CSV table of C-alpha atoms and ligand atoms in Angstrom, one decimal:
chain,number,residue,atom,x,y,z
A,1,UNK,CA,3.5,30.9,-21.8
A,2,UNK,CA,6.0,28.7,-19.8
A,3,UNK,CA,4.0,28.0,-16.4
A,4,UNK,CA,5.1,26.0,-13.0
A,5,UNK,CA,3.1,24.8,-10.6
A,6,UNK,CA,4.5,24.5,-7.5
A,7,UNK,CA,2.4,23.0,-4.8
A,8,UNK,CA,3.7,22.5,-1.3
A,9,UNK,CA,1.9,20.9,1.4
A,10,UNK,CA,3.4,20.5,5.7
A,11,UNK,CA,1.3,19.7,8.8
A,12,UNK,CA,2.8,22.5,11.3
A,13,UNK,CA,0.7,22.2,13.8
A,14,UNK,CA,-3.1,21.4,14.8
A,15,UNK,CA,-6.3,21.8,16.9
A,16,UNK,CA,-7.3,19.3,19.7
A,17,UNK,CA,-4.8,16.6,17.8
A,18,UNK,CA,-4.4,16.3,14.5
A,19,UNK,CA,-7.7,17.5,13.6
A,20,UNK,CA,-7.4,20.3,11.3
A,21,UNK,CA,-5.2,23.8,11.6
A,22,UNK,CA,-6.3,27.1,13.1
A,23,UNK,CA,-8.4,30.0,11.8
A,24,UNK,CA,-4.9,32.6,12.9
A,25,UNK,CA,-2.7,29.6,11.5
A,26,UNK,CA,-4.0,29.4,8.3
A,27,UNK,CA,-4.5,33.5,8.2
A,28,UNK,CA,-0.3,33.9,9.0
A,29,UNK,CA,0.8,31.2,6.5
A,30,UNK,CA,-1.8,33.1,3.5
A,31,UNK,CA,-0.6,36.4,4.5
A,32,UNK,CA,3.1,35.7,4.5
A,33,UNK,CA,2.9,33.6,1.0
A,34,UNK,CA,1.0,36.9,-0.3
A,35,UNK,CA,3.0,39.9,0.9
A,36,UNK,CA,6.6,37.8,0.4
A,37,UNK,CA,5.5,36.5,-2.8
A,38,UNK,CA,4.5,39.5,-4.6
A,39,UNK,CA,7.0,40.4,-7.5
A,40,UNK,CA,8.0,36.4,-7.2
A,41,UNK,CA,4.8,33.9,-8.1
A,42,UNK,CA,1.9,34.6,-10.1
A,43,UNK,CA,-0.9,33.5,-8.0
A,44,UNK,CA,-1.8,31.4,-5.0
A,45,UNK,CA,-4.4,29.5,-3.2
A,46,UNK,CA,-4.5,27.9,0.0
A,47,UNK,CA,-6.3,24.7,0.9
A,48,UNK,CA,-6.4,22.6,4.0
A,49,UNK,CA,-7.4,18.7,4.2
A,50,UNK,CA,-7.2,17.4,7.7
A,51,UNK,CA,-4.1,19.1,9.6
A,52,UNK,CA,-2.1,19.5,6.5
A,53,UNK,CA,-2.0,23.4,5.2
A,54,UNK,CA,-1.2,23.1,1.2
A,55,UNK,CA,0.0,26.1,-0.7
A,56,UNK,CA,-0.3,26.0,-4.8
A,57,UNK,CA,1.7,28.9,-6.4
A,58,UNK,CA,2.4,29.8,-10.0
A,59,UNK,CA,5.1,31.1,-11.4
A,60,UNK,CA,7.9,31.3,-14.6
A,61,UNK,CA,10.6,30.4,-12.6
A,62,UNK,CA,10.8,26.4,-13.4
A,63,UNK,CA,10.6,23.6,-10.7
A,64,UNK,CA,12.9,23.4,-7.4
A,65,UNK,CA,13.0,27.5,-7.8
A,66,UNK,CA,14.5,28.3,-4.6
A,67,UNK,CA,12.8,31.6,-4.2
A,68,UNK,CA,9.6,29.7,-4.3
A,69,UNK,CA,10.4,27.1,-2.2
A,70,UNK,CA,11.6,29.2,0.3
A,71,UNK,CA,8.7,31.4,0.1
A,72,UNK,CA,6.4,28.2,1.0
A,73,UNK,CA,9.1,27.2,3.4
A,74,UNK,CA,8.7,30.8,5.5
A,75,UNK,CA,5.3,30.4,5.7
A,76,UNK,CA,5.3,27.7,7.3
A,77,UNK,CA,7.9,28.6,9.5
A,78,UNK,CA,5.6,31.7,10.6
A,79,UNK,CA,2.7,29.1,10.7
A,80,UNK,CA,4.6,26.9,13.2
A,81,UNK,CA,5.3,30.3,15.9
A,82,UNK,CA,1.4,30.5,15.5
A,83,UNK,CA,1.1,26.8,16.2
A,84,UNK,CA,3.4,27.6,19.0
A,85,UNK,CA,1.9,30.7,20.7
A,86,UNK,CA,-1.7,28.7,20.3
A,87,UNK,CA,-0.6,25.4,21.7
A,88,UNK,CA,-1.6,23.7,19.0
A,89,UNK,CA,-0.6,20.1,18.7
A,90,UNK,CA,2.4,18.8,17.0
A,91,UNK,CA,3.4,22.7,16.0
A,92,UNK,CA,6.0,22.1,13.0
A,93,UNK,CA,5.6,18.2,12.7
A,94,UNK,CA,7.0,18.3,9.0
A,95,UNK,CA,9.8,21.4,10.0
A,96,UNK,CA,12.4,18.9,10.5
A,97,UNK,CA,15.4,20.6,9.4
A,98,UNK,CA,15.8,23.6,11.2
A,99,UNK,CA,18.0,25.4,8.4
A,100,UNK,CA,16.5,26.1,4.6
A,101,UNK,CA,18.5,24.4,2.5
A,102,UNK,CA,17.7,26.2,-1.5
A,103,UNK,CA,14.9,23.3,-1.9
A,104,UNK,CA,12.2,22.1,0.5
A,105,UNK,CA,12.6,18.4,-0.9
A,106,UNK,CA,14.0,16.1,2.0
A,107,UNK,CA,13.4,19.1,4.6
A,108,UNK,CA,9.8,17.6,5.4
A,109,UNK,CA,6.8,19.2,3.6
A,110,UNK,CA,5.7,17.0,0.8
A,111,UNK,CA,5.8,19.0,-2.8
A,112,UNK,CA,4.2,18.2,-6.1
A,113,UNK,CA,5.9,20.6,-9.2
A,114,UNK,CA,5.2,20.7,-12.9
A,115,UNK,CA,6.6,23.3,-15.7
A,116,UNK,CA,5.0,23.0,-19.2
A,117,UNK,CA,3.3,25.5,-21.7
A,118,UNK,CA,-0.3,25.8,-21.0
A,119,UNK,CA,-2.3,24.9,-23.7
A,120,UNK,CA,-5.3,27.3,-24.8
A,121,UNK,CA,-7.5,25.4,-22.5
A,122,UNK,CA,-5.4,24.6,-19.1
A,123,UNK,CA,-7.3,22.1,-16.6
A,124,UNK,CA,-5.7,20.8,-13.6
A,125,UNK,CA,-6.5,18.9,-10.0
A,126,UNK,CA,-4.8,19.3,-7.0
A,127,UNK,CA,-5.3,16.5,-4.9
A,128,UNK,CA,-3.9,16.4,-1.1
A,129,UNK,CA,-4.3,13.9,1.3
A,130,UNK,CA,-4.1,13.2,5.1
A,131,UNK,CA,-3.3,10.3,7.6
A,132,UNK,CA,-2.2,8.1,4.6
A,133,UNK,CA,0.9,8.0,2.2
A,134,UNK,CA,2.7,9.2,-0.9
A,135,UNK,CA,1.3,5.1,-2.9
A,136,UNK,CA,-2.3,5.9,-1.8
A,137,UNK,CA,-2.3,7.6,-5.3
A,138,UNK,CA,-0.7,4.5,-6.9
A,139,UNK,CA,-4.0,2.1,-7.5
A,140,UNK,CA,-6.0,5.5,-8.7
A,141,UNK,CA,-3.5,6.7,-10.9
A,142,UNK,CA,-3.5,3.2,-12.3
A,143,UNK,CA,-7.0,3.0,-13.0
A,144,UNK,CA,-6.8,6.2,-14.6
A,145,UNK,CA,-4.3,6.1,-17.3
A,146,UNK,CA,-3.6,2.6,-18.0
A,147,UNK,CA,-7.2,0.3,-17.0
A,148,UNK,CA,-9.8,1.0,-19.7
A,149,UNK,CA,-12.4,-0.5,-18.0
A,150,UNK,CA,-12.0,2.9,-15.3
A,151,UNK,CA,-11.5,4.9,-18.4
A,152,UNK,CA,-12.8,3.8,-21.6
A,153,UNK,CA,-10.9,7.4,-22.7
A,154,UNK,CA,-7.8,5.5,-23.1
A,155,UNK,CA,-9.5,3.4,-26.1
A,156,UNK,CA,-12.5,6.4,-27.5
A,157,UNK,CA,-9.4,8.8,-27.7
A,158,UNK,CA,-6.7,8.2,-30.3
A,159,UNK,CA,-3.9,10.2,-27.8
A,160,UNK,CA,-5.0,8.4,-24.7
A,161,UNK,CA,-4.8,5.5,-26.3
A,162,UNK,CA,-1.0,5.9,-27.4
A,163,UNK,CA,-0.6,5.5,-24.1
A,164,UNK,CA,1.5,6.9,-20.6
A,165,UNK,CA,5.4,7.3,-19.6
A,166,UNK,CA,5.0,6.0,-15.4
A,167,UNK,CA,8.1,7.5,-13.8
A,168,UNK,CA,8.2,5.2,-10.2
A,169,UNK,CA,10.3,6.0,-6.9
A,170,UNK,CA,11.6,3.8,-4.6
A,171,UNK,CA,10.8,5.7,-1.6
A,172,UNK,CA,12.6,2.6,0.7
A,173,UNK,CA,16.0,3.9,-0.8
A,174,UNK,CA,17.9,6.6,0.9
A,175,UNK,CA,21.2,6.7,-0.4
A,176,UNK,CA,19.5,8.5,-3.4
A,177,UNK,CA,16.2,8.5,-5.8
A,178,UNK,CA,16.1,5.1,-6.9
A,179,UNK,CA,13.7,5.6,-10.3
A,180,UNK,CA,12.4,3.3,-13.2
A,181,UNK,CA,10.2,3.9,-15.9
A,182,UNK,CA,7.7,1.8,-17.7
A,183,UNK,CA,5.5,2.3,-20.6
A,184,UNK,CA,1.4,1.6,-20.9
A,185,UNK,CA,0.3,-0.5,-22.2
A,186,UNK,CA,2.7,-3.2,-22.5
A,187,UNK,CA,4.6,-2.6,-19.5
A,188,UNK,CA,1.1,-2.9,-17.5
A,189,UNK,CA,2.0,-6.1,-15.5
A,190,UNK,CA,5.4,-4.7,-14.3
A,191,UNK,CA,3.6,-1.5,-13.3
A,192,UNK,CA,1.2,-3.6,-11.4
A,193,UNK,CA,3.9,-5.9,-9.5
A,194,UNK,CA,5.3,-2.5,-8.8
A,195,UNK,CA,2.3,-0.5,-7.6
A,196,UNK,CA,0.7,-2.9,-5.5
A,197,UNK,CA,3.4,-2.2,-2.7
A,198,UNK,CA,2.5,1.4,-1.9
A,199,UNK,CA,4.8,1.6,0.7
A,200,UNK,CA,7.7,1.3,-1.1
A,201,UNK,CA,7.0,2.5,-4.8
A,202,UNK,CA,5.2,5.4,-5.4
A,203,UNK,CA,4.3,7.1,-9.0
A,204,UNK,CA,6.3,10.6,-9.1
A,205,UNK,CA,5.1,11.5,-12.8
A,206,UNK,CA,3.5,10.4,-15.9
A,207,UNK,CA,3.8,11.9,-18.8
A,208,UNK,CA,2.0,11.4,-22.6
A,209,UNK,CA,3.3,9.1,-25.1
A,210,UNK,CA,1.3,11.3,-27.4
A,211,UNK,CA,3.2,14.5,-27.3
A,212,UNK,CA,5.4,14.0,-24.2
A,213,UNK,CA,4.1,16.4,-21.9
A,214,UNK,CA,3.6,15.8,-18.4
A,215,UNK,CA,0.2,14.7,-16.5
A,216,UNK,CA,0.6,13.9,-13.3
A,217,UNK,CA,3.4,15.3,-10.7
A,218,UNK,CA,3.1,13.4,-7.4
A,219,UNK,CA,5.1,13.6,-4.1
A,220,UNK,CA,7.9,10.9,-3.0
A,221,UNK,CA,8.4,12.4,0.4
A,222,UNK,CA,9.3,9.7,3.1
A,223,UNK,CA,9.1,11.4,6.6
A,224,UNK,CA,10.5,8.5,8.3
A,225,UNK,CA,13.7,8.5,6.0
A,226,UNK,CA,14.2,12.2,6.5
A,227,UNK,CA,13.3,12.2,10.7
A,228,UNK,CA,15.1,8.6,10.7
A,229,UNK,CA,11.7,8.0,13.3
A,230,UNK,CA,8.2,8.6,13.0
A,231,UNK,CA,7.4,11.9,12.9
A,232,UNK,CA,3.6,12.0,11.4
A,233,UNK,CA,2.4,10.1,8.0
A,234,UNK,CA,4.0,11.4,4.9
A,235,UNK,CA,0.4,13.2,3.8
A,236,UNK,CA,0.7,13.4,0.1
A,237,UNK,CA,-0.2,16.0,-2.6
A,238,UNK,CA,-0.5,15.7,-6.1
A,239,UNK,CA,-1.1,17.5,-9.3
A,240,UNK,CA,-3.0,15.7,-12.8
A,241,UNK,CA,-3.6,17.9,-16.0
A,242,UNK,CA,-6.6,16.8,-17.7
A,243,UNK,CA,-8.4,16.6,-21.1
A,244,UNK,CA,-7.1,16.7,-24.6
A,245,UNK,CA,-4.4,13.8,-24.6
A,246,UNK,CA,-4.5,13.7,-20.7
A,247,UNK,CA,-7.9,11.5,-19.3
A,248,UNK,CA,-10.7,13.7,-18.9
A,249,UNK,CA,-11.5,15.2,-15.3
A,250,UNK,CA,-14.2,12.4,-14.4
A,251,UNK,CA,-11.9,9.8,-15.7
A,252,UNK,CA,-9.3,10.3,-12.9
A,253,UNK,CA,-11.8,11.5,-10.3
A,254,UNK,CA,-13.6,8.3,-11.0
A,255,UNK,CA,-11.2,5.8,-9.1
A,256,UNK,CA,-11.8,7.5,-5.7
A,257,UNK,CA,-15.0,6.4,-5.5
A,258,UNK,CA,-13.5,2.6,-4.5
A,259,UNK,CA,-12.0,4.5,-1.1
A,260,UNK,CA,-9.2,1.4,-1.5
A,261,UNK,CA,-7.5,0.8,2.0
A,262,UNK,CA,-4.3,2.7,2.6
A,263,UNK,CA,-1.7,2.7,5.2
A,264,UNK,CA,-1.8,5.5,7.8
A,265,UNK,CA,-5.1,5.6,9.9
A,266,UNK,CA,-4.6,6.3,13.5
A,267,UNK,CA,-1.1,6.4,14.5
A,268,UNK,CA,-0.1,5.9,10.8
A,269,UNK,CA,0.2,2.6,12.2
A,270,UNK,CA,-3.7,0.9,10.9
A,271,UNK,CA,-4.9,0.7,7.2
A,272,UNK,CA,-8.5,2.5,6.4
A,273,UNK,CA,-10.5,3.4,3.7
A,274,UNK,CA,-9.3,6.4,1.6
A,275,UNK,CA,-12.2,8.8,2.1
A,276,UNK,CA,-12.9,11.8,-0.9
A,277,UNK,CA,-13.7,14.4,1.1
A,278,UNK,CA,-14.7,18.2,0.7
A,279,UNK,CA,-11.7,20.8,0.6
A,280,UNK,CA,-11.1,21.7,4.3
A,281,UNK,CA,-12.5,19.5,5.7
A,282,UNK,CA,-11.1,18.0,9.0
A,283,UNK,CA,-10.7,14.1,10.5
A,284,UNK,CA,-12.3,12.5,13.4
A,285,UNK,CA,-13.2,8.7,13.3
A,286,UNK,CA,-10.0,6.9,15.0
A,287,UNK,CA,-7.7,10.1,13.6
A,288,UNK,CA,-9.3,9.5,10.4
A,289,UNK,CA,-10.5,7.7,7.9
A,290,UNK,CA,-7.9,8.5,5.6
A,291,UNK,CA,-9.0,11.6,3.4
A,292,UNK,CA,-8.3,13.0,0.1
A,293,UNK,CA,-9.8,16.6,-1.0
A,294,UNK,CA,-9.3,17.8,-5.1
A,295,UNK,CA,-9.7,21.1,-6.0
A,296,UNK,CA,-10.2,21.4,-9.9
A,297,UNK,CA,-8.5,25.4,-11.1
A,298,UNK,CA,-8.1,26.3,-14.7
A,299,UNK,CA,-5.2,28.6,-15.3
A,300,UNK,CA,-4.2,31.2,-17.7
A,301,UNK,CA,-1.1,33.0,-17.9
A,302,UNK,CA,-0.2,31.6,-14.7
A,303,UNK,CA,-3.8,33.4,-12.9
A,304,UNK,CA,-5.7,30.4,-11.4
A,305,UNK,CA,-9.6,30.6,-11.7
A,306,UNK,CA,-11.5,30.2,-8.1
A,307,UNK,CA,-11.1,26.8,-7.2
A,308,UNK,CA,-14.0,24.5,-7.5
A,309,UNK,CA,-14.5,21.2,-5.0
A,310,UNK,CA,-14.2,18.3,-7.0
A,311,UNK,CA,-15.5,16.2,-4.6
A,312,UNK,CA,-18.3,18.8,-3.5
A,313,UNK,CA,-21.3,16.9,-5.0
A,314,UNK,CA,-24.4,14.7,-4.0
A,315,UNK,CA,-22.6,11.5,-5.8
A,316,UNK,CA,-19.6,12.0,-3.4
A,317,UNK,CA,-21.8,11.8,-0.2
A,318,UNK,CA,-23.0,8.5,-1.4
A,319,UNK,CA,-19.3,7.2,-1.6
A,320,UNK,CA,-18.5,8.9,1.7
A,321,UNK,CA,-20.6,6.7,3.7
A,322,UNK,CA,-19.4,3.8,1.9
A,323,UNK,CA,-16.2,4.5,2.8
A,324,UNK,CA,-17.5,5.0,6.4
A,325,UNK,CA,-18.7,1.6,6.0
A,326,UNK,CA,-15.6,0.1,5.4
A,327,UNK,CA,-13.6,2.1,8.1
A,328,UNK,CA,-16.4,0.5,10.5
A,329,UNK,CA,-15.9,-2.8,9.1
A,330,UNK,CA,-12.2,-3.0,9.4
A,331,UNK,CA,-12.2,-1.2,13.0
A,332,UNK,CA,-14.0,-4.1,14.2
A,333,UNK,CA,-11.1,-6.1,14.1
A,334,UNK,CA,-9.3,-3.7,15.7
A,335,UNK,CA,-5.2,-4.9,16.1
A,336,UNK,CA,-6.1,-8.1,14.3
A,337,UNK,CA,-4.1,-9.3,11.4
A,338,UNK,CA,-4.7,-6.4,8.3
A,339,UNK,CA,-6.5,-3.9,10.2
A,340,UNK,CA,-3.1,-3.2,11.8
A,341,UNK,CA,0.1,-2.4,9.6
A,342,UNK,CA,3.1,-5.1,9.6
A,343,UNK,CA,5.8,-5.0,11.9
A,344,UNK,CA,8.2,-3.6,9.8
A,345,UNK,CA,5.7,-0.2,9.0
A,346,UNK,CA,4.9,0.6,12.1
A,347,UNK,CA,5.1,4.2,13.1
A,348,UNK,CA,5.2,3.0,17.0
A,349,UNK,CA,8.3,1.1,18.7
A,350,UNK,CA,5.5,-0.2,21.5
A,351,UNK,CA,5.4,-3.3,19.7
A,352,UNK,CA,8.7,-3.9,19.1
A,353,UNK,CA,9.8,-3.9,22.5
A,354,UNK,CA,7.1,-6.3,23.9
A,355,UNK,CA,8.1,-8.7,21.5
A,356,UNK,CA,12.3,-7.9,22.8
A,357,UNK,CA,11.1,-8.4,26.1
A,358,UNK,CA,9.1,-11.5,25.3
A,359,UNK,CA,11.6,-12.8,23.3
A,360,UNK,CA,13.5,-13.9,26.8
A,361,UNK,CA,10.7,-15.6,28.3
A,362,UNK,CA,9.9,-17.7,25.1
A,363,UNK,CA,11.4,-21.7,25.6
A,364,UNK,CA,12.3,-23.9,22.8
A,365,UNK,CA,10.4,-27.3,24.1
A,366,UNK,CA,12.1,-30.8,24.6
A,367,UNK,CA,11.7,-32.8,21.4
A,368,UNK,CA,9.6,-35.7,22.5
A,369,UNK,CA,7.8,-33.8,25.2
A,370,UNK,CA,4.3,-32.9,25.7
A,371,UNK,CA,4.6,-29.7,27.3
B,401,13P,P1,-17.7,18.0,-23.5
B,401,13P,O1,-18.2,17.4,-24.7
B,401,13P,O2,-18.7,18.6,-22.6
B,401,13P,O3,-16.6,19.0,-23.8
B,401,13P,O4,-17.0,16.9,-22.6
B,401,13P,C1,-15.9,16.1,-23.1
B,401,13P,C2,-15.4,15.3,-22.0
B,401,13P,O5,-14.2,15.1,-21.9
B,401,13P,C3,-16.4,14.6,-21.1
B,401,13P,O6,-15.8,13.6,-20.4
B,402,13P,P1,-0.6,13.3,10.9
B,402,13P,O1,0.5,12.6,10.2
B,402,13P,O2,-1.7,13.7,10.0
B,402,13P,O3,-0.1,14.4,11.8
B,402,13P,O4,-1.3,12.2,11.9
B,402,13P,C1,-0.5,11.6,12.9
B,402,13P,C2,-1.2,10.5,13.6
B,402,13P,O5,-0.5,9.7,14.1
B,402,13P,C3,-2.6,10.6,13.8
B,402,13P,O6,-3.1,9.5,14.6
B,403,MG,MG1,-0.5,16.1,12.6
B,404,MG,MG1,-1.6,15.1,8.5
């Protein structure tokens, strides 16, 4: 059969900070997507990775269903009057539209949506990630499906190695979605000029050269183009089919293990390492490190198997306190230079208006002078 995945992903409010959501939160967000969706999805599953509360749903109703999305949409909304009536912190952070407009896109939560006919054997990975950005997927996702020396698939199998369709979003434009596509391998220099700036271009899909069908779905959501302020990092999820002509499980897991530095740690204003994480698990060091969590399903007739914790294994642990290694090492620099993002992303105005203010008191000094 024809399947979607839908999966939709908002921070609406958290415990001491932006730790993690509530018990009741969580319990009001799985009870409306349950009783509301019945008759309209398939199946569901709820996951949380630091304060962000993602909902996966499948259906037969195609992507940007408004039904669906308004489903996910009302959950959160009944989420955020928990949020409310708790005092948790920021209670609908990524609500920032108060009207449902018949898609969530642009409203604040960040989406990731894929249709296709499941194959006889249907693997997929939901990734979702917290206190970093839509491009912290960009350097994985590279690695993935276009760098055989992280997967020596795309040369052992003769439909890997046909190659991958990168669709790319300019998340910096506003006036609409700004896209390109470029082929692997040839185009793999362009894709790299391009992917290297994770702020501003961010992979929305890829799709098989081999038979056309779609891998990866990834969210493009910019908060700050949406709130026109800063409003909380643009948390992203994403969904990758796997095997058969898509890289096998372990080859897109495998990238993680480098927790690369993204923007988005403390104040979505410092850069950290991107820490794989268990599913539900919460942040602490400096609001952070950076996190991602995976959750592997197979599905069948649009009924997901339990989810299983990709990164839920001894080898994991050993990459966790590298990456805690790193977020040490680069929090001991604290504001200098790197550690700190440029003027241009930060989340805070603080800065900005010191350096107004000092602007005044700054003196151009006599040529020929010595001070
Ligand atoms: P199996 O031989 O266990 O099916 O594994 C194939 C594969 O993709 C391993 O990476
Ligand atoms: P979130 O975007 O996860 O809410 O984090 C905001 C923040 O500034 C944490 O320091
Ligand atoms: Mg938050
Ligand atoms: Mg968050």
């Amino acid at each position: 059969m024809k399947v979607t995945l839908t999966a939709i992903k908002a921070d609406v409010g958290s415990i001491g900070g932006h730790i993690c959501p509530s018990e009741r939160l969580l319990a009001v967000v799985e009870e409306t997507v349950a009783q509301r969706g019945d008759g309209l999805i398939i199946d569901h599953e709820l996951n949380y990775t630091g304060d962000d509360v993602a909902v996966l749903m499948t259906h037969d109703r195609g992507v940007d269903d408004e039904s669906v999305h308004r489903l996910a949409w009302d959950a959160f909304l009944a989420g955020t009057e928990v949020a409310k009536d708790q005092g948790l912190y920021g209670a609908g952070q990524d609500i920032l539209k108060d009207a449902f407009s018949g898609n969530t896109r642009g409203l604040g939560p960040a989406v990731a949506e894929m249709e296709f006919e499941e194959r006889p054997n249907e693997p997929f990975l939901m990734f979702t990630a917290d206190k970093t950005e839509p491009g912290a997927y960009n350097l994985p996702l590279y690695l993935s499906f276009a760098d055989p020396m992280y997967n020596a698939g795309l040369i052992l199998s003769p439909t890997g190695g046909k190659g991958y369709r990168f669709t790319i979003m300019d998340v910096d434009c506003i006036e609409g979605d700004r896209v390109v596509e470029l082929l692997t391998p040839e185009d793999i220099y362009d894709l790299a000029a391009l992917l290297r700036d994770n702020g501003r271009f961010v992979v929305e899909s890829i799709h098989s050269r081999h038979d056309g069908e779609i891998a990866v779905s990834s969210c493009t959501t910019r908060l700050r183009n949406i709130a026109g302020k800063y409003v909380g990092k643009d948390d992203p999820i994403m969904l990758v089919r796997t095997q058969k002509s898509f890289p096998a499980t372990g080859e897109i897991l495998a990238p993680f293990e480098i927790c690369h530095h993204v923007s988005g740690f403390m104040r979505g204003s410092h850069i950290g390492p991107l820490m794989p994480v268990k599913a539900r698990s919460s942040v602490s060091f400096f609001d952070g490190p950076p996190v991602v969590s995976c959750l592997a399903f197979s599905v069948r007739n649009g009924v997901l198997t339990e989810p299983v914790d990709a990164f839920d294994h001894p080898y994991w642990d050993w990459v966790r306190r590298k990456a805690s290694q790193k977020a040490h090492d680069v929090r001991e620099q604290g504001f200098s230079g790197p550690a700190m993002l440029g003027i241009h992303d930060l989340e805070y105005v603080g800065i900005s208006h010191r350096l107004d203010a000092l602007d005044e008191r700054f003196t151009m000094r006599a040529e020929g002078s010595d001070g």
